[in-house]
Coordinates of C-alpha atoms in Angstrom, one line a residue:
X14 CA 14.0 73.6 20.3
X15 CA 12.3 76.7 18.1
X16 CA 9.4 78.5 19.1
X17 CA 6.6 78.9 15.7
X18 CA 3.4 81.6 15.9
X19 CA 0.1 79.4 16.6
X20 CA -0.6 80.8 12.4
X21 CA 1.9 78.2 11.9
X22 CA 0.0 74.7 12.7
X23 CA -3.2 76.3 11.8
X24 CA -1.3 76.0 8.1
X25 CA -0.6 72.6 8.8
X26 CA -4.9 72.1 8.0
X27 CA -5.2 74.2 5.9
X28 CA -4.2 76.9 4.0
X29 CA -5.8 80.0 3.4
X30 CA -6.7 81.5 1.1
X31 CA -3.9 84.9 1.2
X32 CA -1.2 82.1 1.6
X33 CA 0.6 81.8 -2.4
X34 CA 2.6 78.5 -2.1
X35 CA 6.9 78.5 -3.1
X36 CA 8.7 76.4 -4.5
X37 CA 12.2 75.4 -4.9
X38 CA 14.4 73.9 -7.8
X39 CA 17.3 73.4 -8.4
X40 CA 19.0 70.7 -11.8
X41 CA 22.8 71.0 -11.5
X42 CA 23.2 67.8 -13.8
X43 CA 26.8 69.7 -16.1
X44 CA 29.8 69.8 -12.5
X45 CA 33.2 71.6 -13.6
X46 CA 34.9 69.1 -11.8
X47 CA 32.9 65.5 -11.6
X48 CA 30.3 62.9 -13.7
X49 CA 27.5 64.5 -15.0
X50 CA 24.1 63.2 -13.9
X51 CA 22.1 61.8 -16.1
X52 CA 18.6 62.3 -14.9
X53 CA 19.6 65.9 -12.9
X54 CA 17.6 67.9 -15.2
X55 CA 15.0 65.8 -14.9
X56 CA 13.2 68.1 -11.7
X57 CA 12.7 70.6 -14.1
X58 CA 9.6 69.1 -15.7
X59 CA 8.1 69.1 -11.8
X60 CA 7.9 72.7 -12.6
X61 CA 5.0 72.5 -14.8
X62 CA 2.5 70.5 -12.1
X63 CA 3.6 72.7 -9.3
X64 CA 2.8 76.2 -10.4
X65 CA -0.6 74.1 -11.6
X66 CA -0.9 73.3 -7.8
X67 CA -1.0 76.8 -6.6
X68 CA 3.0 77.0 -6.1
X69 CA 5.2 79.9 -7.4
X70 CA 7.8 78.1 -8.5
X71 CA 12.0 79.0 -8.8
X72 CA 14.0 77.2 -10.5
X73 CA 17.7 77.0 -12.1
X74 CA 19.7 74.6 -13.5
X75 CA 23.8 73.5 -13.6
X76 CA 23.9 76.5 -11.0
X77 CA 27.4 77.7 -9.0
X78 CA 27.6 78.2 -5.4
X79 CA 27.3 81.8 -5.1
X80 CA 23.9 81.3 -7.6
X81 CA 22.8 79.0 -5.5
X82 CA 22.9 81.3 -2.4
X83 CA 21.3 83.6 -5.0
X84 CA 18.5 81.7 -5.7
X85 CA 17.4 80.5 -2.3
X86 CA 17.5 83.5 -0.7
X87 CA 14.9 84.9 -3.1
X88 CA 12.2 82.0 -2.5
X89 CA 12.9 82.8 0.8
X90 CA 12.4 86.5 0.8
X91 CA 8.9 85.7 -0.4
X92 CA 7.5 83.4 2.1
X93 CA 5.6 84.2 3.7
X94 CA 3.3 82.8 6.5
X95 CA 1.1 80.1 5.7
X96 CA 3.1 79.8 3.1
X97 CA 3.6 76.1 1.6
X98 CA 7.3 75.5 0.4
X99 CA 9.3 72.9 -1.4
X100 CA 12.6 73.1 -1.6
X101 CA 14.6 71.0 -4.2
X102 CA 18.0 70.1 -5.0
X103 CA 19.6 67.0 -7.5
X104 CA 22.8 67.2 -7.9
X105 CA 26.7 66.4 -6.1
X106 CA 26.5 66.7 -2.4
X107 CA 29.3 66.2 0.4
X108 CA 29.1 65.5 4.1
X109 CA 31.4 65.5 6.6
X110 CA 30.7 64.1 10.2
X111 CA 28.4 67.3 11.4
X112 CA 27.1 68.5 8.6
X113 CA 26.2 67.6 4.3
X114 CA 26.6 70.0 1.7
X115 CA 24.6 70.6 -2.0
X116 CA 27.8 71.2 -4.8
X117 CA 27.0 74.0 -7.0
X118 CA 28.9 72.7 -10.8
X119 CA 31.6 74.9 -9.6
X120 CA 32.7 73.5 -6.8
X121 CA 37.2 72.5 -7.4
X122 CA 37.8 69.3 -4.7
X123 CA 36.2 71.4 -1.9
X124 CA 37.2 71.0 1.3
X125 CA 36.8 70.6 5.1
X126 CA 37.9 73.8 5.2
X127 CA 36.2 75.4 1.3
X128 CA 33.2 74.2 1.1
X129 CA 31.3 76.3 2.7
X130 CA 31.5 78.7 -0.1
X131 CA 31.1 75.7 -3.3
X132 CA 27.1 75.4 -1.8
X133 CA 24.9 75.0 0.3
X134 CA 24.7 73.3 4.3
X135 CA 21.7 71.4 4.0
X136 CA 21.5 72.6 8.1
X137 CA 20.9 76.0 7.0
X138 CA 18.4 75.1 4.4
X139 CA 16.7 72.5 6.6
X140 CA 16.3 75.7 9.0
X141 CA 14.3 78.0 5.7
X142 CA 11.9 75.1 5.7
X143 CA 11.2 75.1 8.8
X144 CA 9.7 78.3 8.9
X145 CA 6.5 76.5 7.6
X146 CA 5.8 73.8 9.6
X147 CA 3.6 70.4 8.8
X148 CA 4.3 72.5 4.7
X149 CA 7.5 72.3 3.9
X150 CA 9.3 69.4 1.7
X151 CA 13.2 69.2 1.4
X152 CA 13.5 66.8 -2.0
X153 CA 17.5 65.8 -2.5
X154 CA 17.7 63.7 -5.5
X155 CA 21.5 62.0 -6.2
X156 CA 22.9 59.4 -8.2
X157 CA 26.3 57.5 -7.7
X158 CA 28.6 59.3 -9.8
X159 CA 32.0 60.4 -8.7
X160 CA 33.0 64.3 -7.6
X161 CA 36.5 64.9 -6.9
X162 CA 36.6 66.2 -2.7
X163 CA 39.5 66.7 -0.1
X164 CA 40.4 66.5 3.0
X165 CA 37.4 65.5 5.5
X166 CA 34.4 65.2 3.3
X167 CA 32.8 62.1 1.6
X168 CA 30.2 61.7 -1.3
X169 CA 26.7 61.3 -0.1
X170 CA 24.5 62.8 2.4
X171 CA 25.1 62.3 6.0
X172 CA 22.7 62.3 8.5
X173 CA 20.5 65.7 8.9
X174 CA 18.8 67.1 12.3
X175 CA 15.9 67.6 11.2
X176 CA 13.4 69.9 11.8
X177 CA 9.9 69.8 13.5
X178 CA 7.4 69.8 10.9
X179 CA 9.4 69.7 8.2
X180 CA 9.4 66.5 5.9
X181 CA 13.0 64.8 4.0
X182 CA 12.7 62.8 0.9
X183 CA 16.6 61.0 -0.4
X184 CA 16.7 59.3 -3.5
X185 CA 17.7 59.2 -6.4
X186 CA 17.3 62.0 -9.3
X187 CA 15.3 59.9 -11.8
X188 CA 12.7 58.7 -8.4
X189 CA 13.0 62.3 -7.6
X190 CA 11.8 63.9 -10.4
X191 CA 8.6 61.6 -10.7
X192 CA 7.8 62.3 -7.5
X193 CA 7.7 65.7 -7.2
X194 CA 6.5 66.6 -10.8
X195 CA 3.3 63.1 -10.6
X196 CA 2.4 62.1 -6.2
X197 CA 3.4 65.5 -4.8
X198 CA 1.5 68.3 -6.5
X199 CA -1.9 65.6 -5.9
X200 CA -4.5 67.8 -3.2
X201 CA -6.2 65.7 -0.9
X202 CA -3.6 63.8 0.0
X203 CA -1.0 63.6 2.9
X204 CA 2.4 63.9 2.6
X205 CA 2.6 60.1 4.5
X206 CA 0.1 59.0 1.6
X207 CA 1.8 59.6 -1.2
X208 CA 5.8 58.6 -0.4
X209 CA 3.2 55.3 1.2
X210 CA 3.0 54.4 -2.7
X211 CA 6.8 54.8 -3.3
X212 CA 9.4 52.2 -1.7
X213 CA 12.4 53.8 -4.2
X214 CA 12.8 57.2 -1.4
X215 CA 13.4 58.0 1.8
X216 CA 12.0 59.5 3.9
X217 CA 12.7 60.8 7.4
X218 CA 10.9 64.1 9.6
X219 CA 7.6 65.0 9.9
X220 CA 4.6 62.3 8.2
X221 CA 1.4 63.0 9.4
X222 CA -1.4 60.2 7.5
X223 CA -3.8 62.9 8.6
X224 CA -3.6 66.0 7.9
X225 CA -3.0 66.8 3.9
X226 CA -0.3 68.5 2.1
X227 CA -2.5 70.6 -0.2
X228 CA -5.9 71.3 0.0
X229 CA -8.6 70.2 -1.8
X230 CA -10.4 73.2 -3.4
X231 CA -13.6 74.2 -4.4
X232 CA -15.5 72.1 -6.1
X233 CA -13.2 68.8 -5.9
X234 CA -15.1 65.7 -4.5
X235 CA -14.7 65.3 -0.7
X236 CA -16.1 61.6 -0.4
X237 CA -18.1 60.3 3.1
X238 CA -16.2 60.7 5.8
X239 CA -14.2 57.9 7.3
X240 CA -13.0 59.1 11.1
X241 CA -16.1 62.1 12.9
X242 CA -12.7 63.3 14.9
X243 CA -10.0 63.6 12.5
X244 CA -10.3 67.3 12.8
X245 CA -9.9 66.4 16.1
X246 CA -6.6 64.3 15.3
X247 CA -4.6 66.9 13.1
X248 CA -5.0 69.9 15.5
X249 CA -3.5 67.6 17.2
X250 CA -0.5 65.9 15.1
X251 CA 0.1 69.8 13.9
X252 CA 0.1 70.7 18.5
X253 CA 2.4 67.4 18.9
X254 CA 5.3 69.2 16.0
X255 CA 4.9 72.0 17.8
X256 CA 5.3 70.6 21.0
X257 CA 5.1 74.3 23.0
X258 CA 2.4 75.3 26.5
X259 CA 0.8 77.4 24.0
X260 CA 0.3 74.9 21.2
X261 CA -1.1 72.5 23.9
X262 CA -3.5 76.5 25.5
X263 CA -4.2 76.2 21.7
X264 CA -5.8 72.8 21.0
X265 CA -7.3 72.8 24.8
X266 CA -9.0 76.1 23.6
X267 CA -9.6 74.6 20.7
X268 CA -11.2 71.2 21.3
X269 CA -11.8 72.1 25.7
X270 CA -13.8 67.8 25.3
X271 CA -10.7 67.0 22.6
X272 CA -9.9 63.6 22.5
X273 CA -6.6 64.8 23.5
X274 CA -7.8 67.6 26.2
X275 CA -5.8 66.0 29.3
X276 CA -2.9 64.6 27.6
X277 CA -2.5 68.7 26.2
X278 CA -3.3 70.1 29.7
X279 CA -0.4 67.8 31.4
X280 CA 1.7 68.5 28.2
X281 CA 1.6 72.5 29.1
X282 CA 1.9 72.1 33.0
X283 CA 5.3 69.8 32.4
X284 CA 6.6 72.0 30.1
X285 CA 6.2 74.7 32.1
X286 CA 7.6 73.1 35.5
X287 CA 10.9 72.8 33.4
X288 CA 13.7 74.2 36.1
X289 CA 15.2 77.0 33.5
X290 CA 12.4 77.3 31.6
X291 CA 11.9 81.3 31.7
X292 CA 15.7 81.3 31.1
X293 CA 15.6 79.3 28.3
X294 CA 12.8 81.4 26.7
X295 CA 14.9 84.9 27.8
X296 CA 18.6 83.2 25.8
X297 CA 16.1 82.4 23.2
X298 CA 14.1 84.9 22.4
X299 CA 17.9 86.9 22.4
X300 CA 18.1 85.2 18.7
X301 CA 22.1 84.3 19.3
X302 CA 23.8 83.5 15.9
X303 CA 26.1 80.6 15.5
X304 CA 28.8 83.1 14.8
X305 CA 27.6 84.7 18.5
X306 CA 27.4 81.3 19.9
X307 CA 30.9 80.3 18.5
X308 CA 31.9 84.1 19.9
X309 CA 30.5 82.2 22.8
X310 CA 33.1 80.0 23.9
X311 CA 35.5 81.6 23.0
X312 CA 35.2 83.9 25.2
X313 CA 34.6 80.9 27.8
X314 CA 37.3 79.5 26.5
X315 CA 39.6 82.1 26.8
X316 CA 38.6 83.0 30.5
X317 CA 39.7 79.6 31.5
X318 CA 36.3 77.4 31.6
X319 CA 36.1 74.4 28.6
X320 CA 33.0 74.7 26.4
X321 CA 34.7 71.6 25.2
X322 CA 34.2 72.5 21.0
X323 CA 33.9 76.4 19.4
X324 CA 31.5 75.5 17.1
X325 CA 28.5 77.2 16.7
X326 CA 26.4 74.7 19.1
X327 CA 24.8 75.0 23.1
X328 CA 26.1 71.4 24.5
X329 CA 26.0 70.2 27.4
X330 CA 30.0 71.2 27.3
X331 CA 28.6 75.0 27.3
X332 CA 26.2 75.0 29.4
X333 CA 28.4 73.2 32.3
X334 CA 31.0 75.6 31.5
X335 CA 28.2 78.3 31.2
X336 CA 26.9 77.3 34.7
X337 CA 31.1 77.1 36.1
X338 CA 31.4 80.9 34.6
X339 CA 28.3 82.4 36.5
X340 CA 29.0 81.2 40.2
X341 CA 32.4 82.4 39.4
X342 CA 31.1 86.0 38.8
X343 CA 27.7 86.2 41.7
X344 CA 24.9 85.8 38.3
X345 CA 22.3 83.3 38.4
X346 CA 24.1 79.4 37.9
X347 CA 21.4 78.4 35.5
X348 CA 23.2 78.1 32.5
X349 CA 21.1 80.5 29.6
X350 CA 22.7 83.5 28.6
X351 CA 21.1 87.0 29.8
X352 CA 22.3 90.6 27.7
X353 CA 24.0 91.7 30.7
X354 CA 25.7 88.0 30.8
X355 CA 27.2 88.3 27.4
X356 CA 28.2 91.9 27.8
X357 CA 29.3 90.8 31.0
X358 CA 31.9 87.9 29.7
X359 CA 33.2 90.4 26.3
X360 CA 34.3 92.6 28.9
X361 CA 35.8 90.1 30.8
X362 CA 37.3 88.5 27.7
X363 CA 38.6 91.5 26.4
X364 CA 40.5 92.4 29.4
X365 CA 42.1 88.8 29.6
X366 CA 42.8 89.0 25.8
X367 CA 45.0 91.8 26.4
X368 CA 47.0 90.6 29.0
X369 CA 47.6 86.9 27.2
X370 CA 48.8 89.1 24.3
X371 CA 51.2 91.3 26.9
X372 CA 52.7 88.2 28.4
X373 CA 52.8 86.0 25.0
X374 CA 55.3 88.9 24.1
X375 CA 56.7 89.8 26.6
X376 CA 57.5 85.5 26.5
X377 CA 58.1 86.0 22.2
X378 CA 60.7 88.5 23.4
X379 CA 63.1 85.8 25.3
X380 CA 62.7 83.0 22.8
X381 CA 63.9 85.7 20.4
X382 CA 66.5 86.4 22.8
X383 CA 67.8 82.9 23.5
X384 CA 66.8 81.9 19.8
X385 CA 69.7 85.0 18.6
X386 CA 72.7 84.0 21.2
X387 CA 72.1 80.6 20.2
X388 CA 72.8 81.8 16.7
X389 CA 75.6 83.8 17.7
X390 CA 77.1 80.5 18.9
X391 CA 77.0 78.1 16.3
X392 CA 75.2 79.3 13.3
X393 CA 76.4 82.9 12.6
X394 CA 80.2 81.2 12.6
X395 CA 78.5 79.6 9.1
X396 CA 80.7 76.2 9.4
X397 CA 78.2 73.2 9.2
X398 CA 78.5 72.2 12.6
X399 CA 77.6 75.1 14.0
X400 CA 74.9 75.5 11.1
X401 CA 73.2 72.0 11.7
X402 CA 73.4 72.7 15.4
X403 CA 71.2 75.1 15.6
X404 CA 68.6 73.3 13.0
X405 CA 68.2 71.1 16.0
X406 CA 67.3 73.0 18.1
X407 CA 65.4 76.1 16.3
X408 CA 63.9 74.4 12.8
X409 CA 61.1 77.1 13.2
X410 CA 63.7 80.4 14.2
X411 CA 64.1 83.2 12.8
X412 CA 67.8 81.8 11.1
X413 CA 65.3 78.3 9.9
X414 CA 65.8 80.2 6.1
X415 CA 69.2 81.1 7.0
X416 CA 70.5 77.7 8.0
X417 CA 68.5 75.5 5.9
X418 CA 70.8 78.4 3.2
X419 CA 73.4 77.8 3.8
X420 CA 73.7 74.1 4.5
X421 CA 72.2 73.7 1.0
X422 CA 75.3 75.1 0.1
X423 CA 77.7 72.3 2.3
X424 CA 75.4 69.0 1.2
X425 CA 76.2 70.6 -2.7
X426 CA 79.6 71.0 -1.9
X427 CA 80.7 67.6 -0.3
X428 CA 78.1 66.6 -3.3
X429 CA 80.9 67.5 -5.7
X430 CA 83.7 66.7 -3.6
X431 CA 82.5 62.9 -3.2
X432 CA 83.7 59.6 -5.2
X433 CA 82.1 58.3 -7.8
X434 CA 81.1 55.1 -5.5
X435 CA 80.1 57.2 -2.3
X436 CA 78.3 59.2 -4.5
X437 CA 76.2 56.0 -6.5
X438 CA 75.4 54.9 -2.7
X439 CA 73.7 58.2 -1.3
X440 CA 72.3 58.4 -4.6
X441 CA 70.2 55.6 -4.1
X442 CA 69.5 55.8 -0.4
X443 CA 67.8 59.8 -1.3
X444 CA 65.8 58.1 -3.8
X445 CA 64.4 56.1 -2.0
X446 CA 63.9 57.9 1.1
X447 CA 63.6 54.8 4.0
X448 CA 65.5 55.1 7.1
X449 CA 66.7 51.0 5.6
X450 CA 68.1 53.2 3.0
X451 CA 70.1 55.1 4.8
X452 CA 71.7 52.6 6.7
X453 CA 71.9 50.8 4.8
X454 CA 73.9 53.8 2.8
X455 CA 75.6 53.7 6.6
X456 CA 76.9 49.9 6.5
X457 CA 78.2 50.4 2.8
X458 CA 80.1 53.5 4.0
X459 CA 80.4 54.9 7.5
X460 CA 83.2 57.1 6.9
X461 CA 81.5 58.3 3.6
X462 CA 81.2 62.0 2.5
X463 CA 77.2 62.0 3.4
X464 CA 77.5 59.5 6.8
X465 CA 76.3 62.1 8.5
X466 CA 73.2 63.5 7.0
X467 CA 72.3 60.5 6.6
X468 CA 72.5 60.0 10.3
X469 CA 70.4 63.4 11.0
X470 CA 67.3 61.5 8.2
X471 CA 67.1 58.7 10.0
X472 CA 67.2 60.3 13.2
X473 CA 64.4 63.1 11.6
X474 CA 62.5 59.8 10.1
X475 CA 62.8 57.9 13.8
X476 CA 61.4 61.7 15.5
X477 CA 58.5 61.5 12.9
X478 CA 56.9 58.7 13.8
X479 CA 57.0 59.0 17.2
X480 CA 55.7 61.9 16.0
X481 CA 53.4 60.4 13.8
X482 CA 50.7 59.4 16.5
X483 CA 49.6 62.8 18.4
X484 CA 50.2 64.5 15.2
X485 CA 47.1 62.2 13.6
X486 CA 45.2 63.1 17.0
X487 CA 46.2 67.0 16.6
X488 CA 44.8 66.7 13.3
X489 CA 41.8 65.5 14.2
X490 CA 40.9 67.9 16.8
X491 CA 41.3 69.9 14.2
X492 CA 38.7 69.1 11.3
X493 CA 36.2 68.9 15.3
X494 CA 36.7 72.5 15.7
X495 CA 34.6 73.1 12.2
X496 CA 35.3 76.1 11.9
X497 CA 34.3 77.8 8.4
X498 CA 36.2 79.2 5.5
X499 CA 35.8 82.9 6.8
X500 CA 37.5 82.0 9.7
X501 CA 40.4 80.1 8.3
X502 CA 40.7 83.1 6.5
X503 CA 40.7 85.5 9.4
X504 CA 43.2 82.9 11.9
X505 CA 45.7 83.4 8.9
X506 CA 45.0 87.4 8.6
X507 CA 46.5 87.9 12.3
X508 CA 49.0 85.2 12.4
X509 CA 50.9 87.2 9.7
X510 CA 49.6 90.8 11.3
X511 CA 51.5 88.9 14.1
X512 CA 54.4 88.6 11.7
X513 CA 53.9 85.1 12.3
X514 CA 54.4 85.0 7.8
X515 CA 52.2 82.0 7.4
X516 CA 51.7 82.9 3.7
X517 CA 48.7 84.0 2.0
X518 CA 45.3 84.5 3.7
X519 CA 42.8 82.0 1.6
X520 CA 41.9 79.3 3.9
X521 CA 43.9 77.0 3.4
X522 CA 46.3 75.5 5.4
X523 CA 49.8 75.1 4.2
X524 CA 53.9 75.1 5.7
X525 CA 53.8 78.5 6.5
X526 CA 50.3 78.4 8.1
X527 CA 51.4 75.1 10.7
X528 CA 55.3 76.4 10.8
X529 CA 53.2 80.2 12.0
X530 CA 50.9 78.1 14.5
X531 CA 53.5 76.4 15.4
X532 CA 56.0 80.0 16.6
X533 CA 52.1 81.2 17.6
X534 CA 51.6 78.9 20.0
X535 CA 55.9 78.5 21.1
X536 CA 55.0 82.1 22.4
X537 CA 52.5 81.8 24.2
X538 CA 53.0 78.2 26.3
X539 CA 50.1 76.4 24.1
X540 CA 50.6 72.7 22.4
X541 CA 52.5 72.8 20.4
X542 CA 51.3 71.0 17.2
X543 CA 50.7 73.1 14.1
X544 CA 47.2 72.6 14.3
X545 CA 44.3 74.0 15.4
X546 CA 42.4 73.5 18.9
X547 CA 40.6 75.4 21.6
X548 CA 43.3 77.1 23.0
X549 CA 45.0 78.1 20.1
X550 CA 41.4 79.3 18.3
X551 CA 40.5 81.6 21.7
X552 CA 43.2 82.9 21.7
X553 CA 43.8 83.9 18.2
X554 CA 40.7 85.6 17.2
X555 CA 40.8 87.5 21.0
X556 CA 40.9 91.3 19.5
X557 CA 41.3 90.2 15.1
X558 CA 37.7 91.7 14.8
X559 CA 35.8 88.2 15.8

């Protein structure tokens, strides 16, 4: 849970005189790929009403990913304590199992590996909104129109992990535009009251019916006071949104005999009695980024402590692994990190990585020696039987490309010499390419020129069917890692440094990359699948600059 200064609690009740509220509006209507959003530009109509209500508005239309990040950074740089923050994004969205993204207009069929560079991650946008708890609104407008997406992505907005004190409103772009221009800027009303008249919008997160989103300015009629305890209740609701001992202490100091004073004292005492609370607060004070947390998880995996994923999120698996590592290294086993422990773990991981690298070089040298020996015994002579024997044992071997080229010559010669009927049967089987088609060729031409190739194709198809389930599981494990595009490019660069020929380091894993991964896994005694898993990533990224 995030800890915010008490000033943010007060800011949720009445905007101080020095606060200048901020709003960001991005209206993406015209996409390079995918259908245009007819009503997206309507959200720009909210600019004037928001400015009239005291907001400094940052606005842009049809922005690519880089421009969208730039304007978001401009707004963030000017957000100060006490500001209210409105972020309105209208356009196409994409989601995976764990994150959602607002796509720039230059998004070109992004997939799970490249979407991080194609738009704004809503998790990051929500973190920015969380700097104004109780006064932050994220408005998301979209339409049911087509946007080409690659593997691992689906259109729309997934489940959001909304920080405390942040309100998220979703709906059709036209409905979002109307709400942002007409209801949101009205002073003296809570967000809950503003949204109560809009059945066409989905609201989640912080929804107070006591705290006005915008205060009533001087000279504005306020009407009779309906509830003499309204201020008490509003302060309590803001306190509950933070739910820290300091926030409960502040409530008691403000209302020592208030409606919720006894509950506030009890909650503060309960939280302070939390096991490991001081250790948790000490780790929070380190301010570890998500990438730094990924590095801790990678080091744990490298040292043999399973964190149950390298995703930068410290869940139960990571805490359990940390506790086991601390216990093994004579630290207090509480599952929370200190700076000294981070340094010690990094040193151990560096030693372990060097050991694994040395072992891998020895193992790889032995495998290459065996590869070269088998080549000299089989394919080096250049006969077809020897070449096929080599390819069966070493499909990713040192001489696999050469063997494939020479076998292609045999295939071409066989095709040229085959009788017309034999060749016709084979061409039909090749055109279909199924097990049944190759079996049909063998039935028709049991001694045909292509009989050996047909048997090999059948064996390969059978192996592919038996391995399809394992491949799907390996692919799912790789997707579940949730690695950003930069990490994928870094992995390809690392494979290239090791001489494993993965192709271009562009973050897109093609067959060259898969073969390089298989070679890496084989040399290090890992499960050979050609797909990334926790152990493969932990070893690949050791010594890669991290």
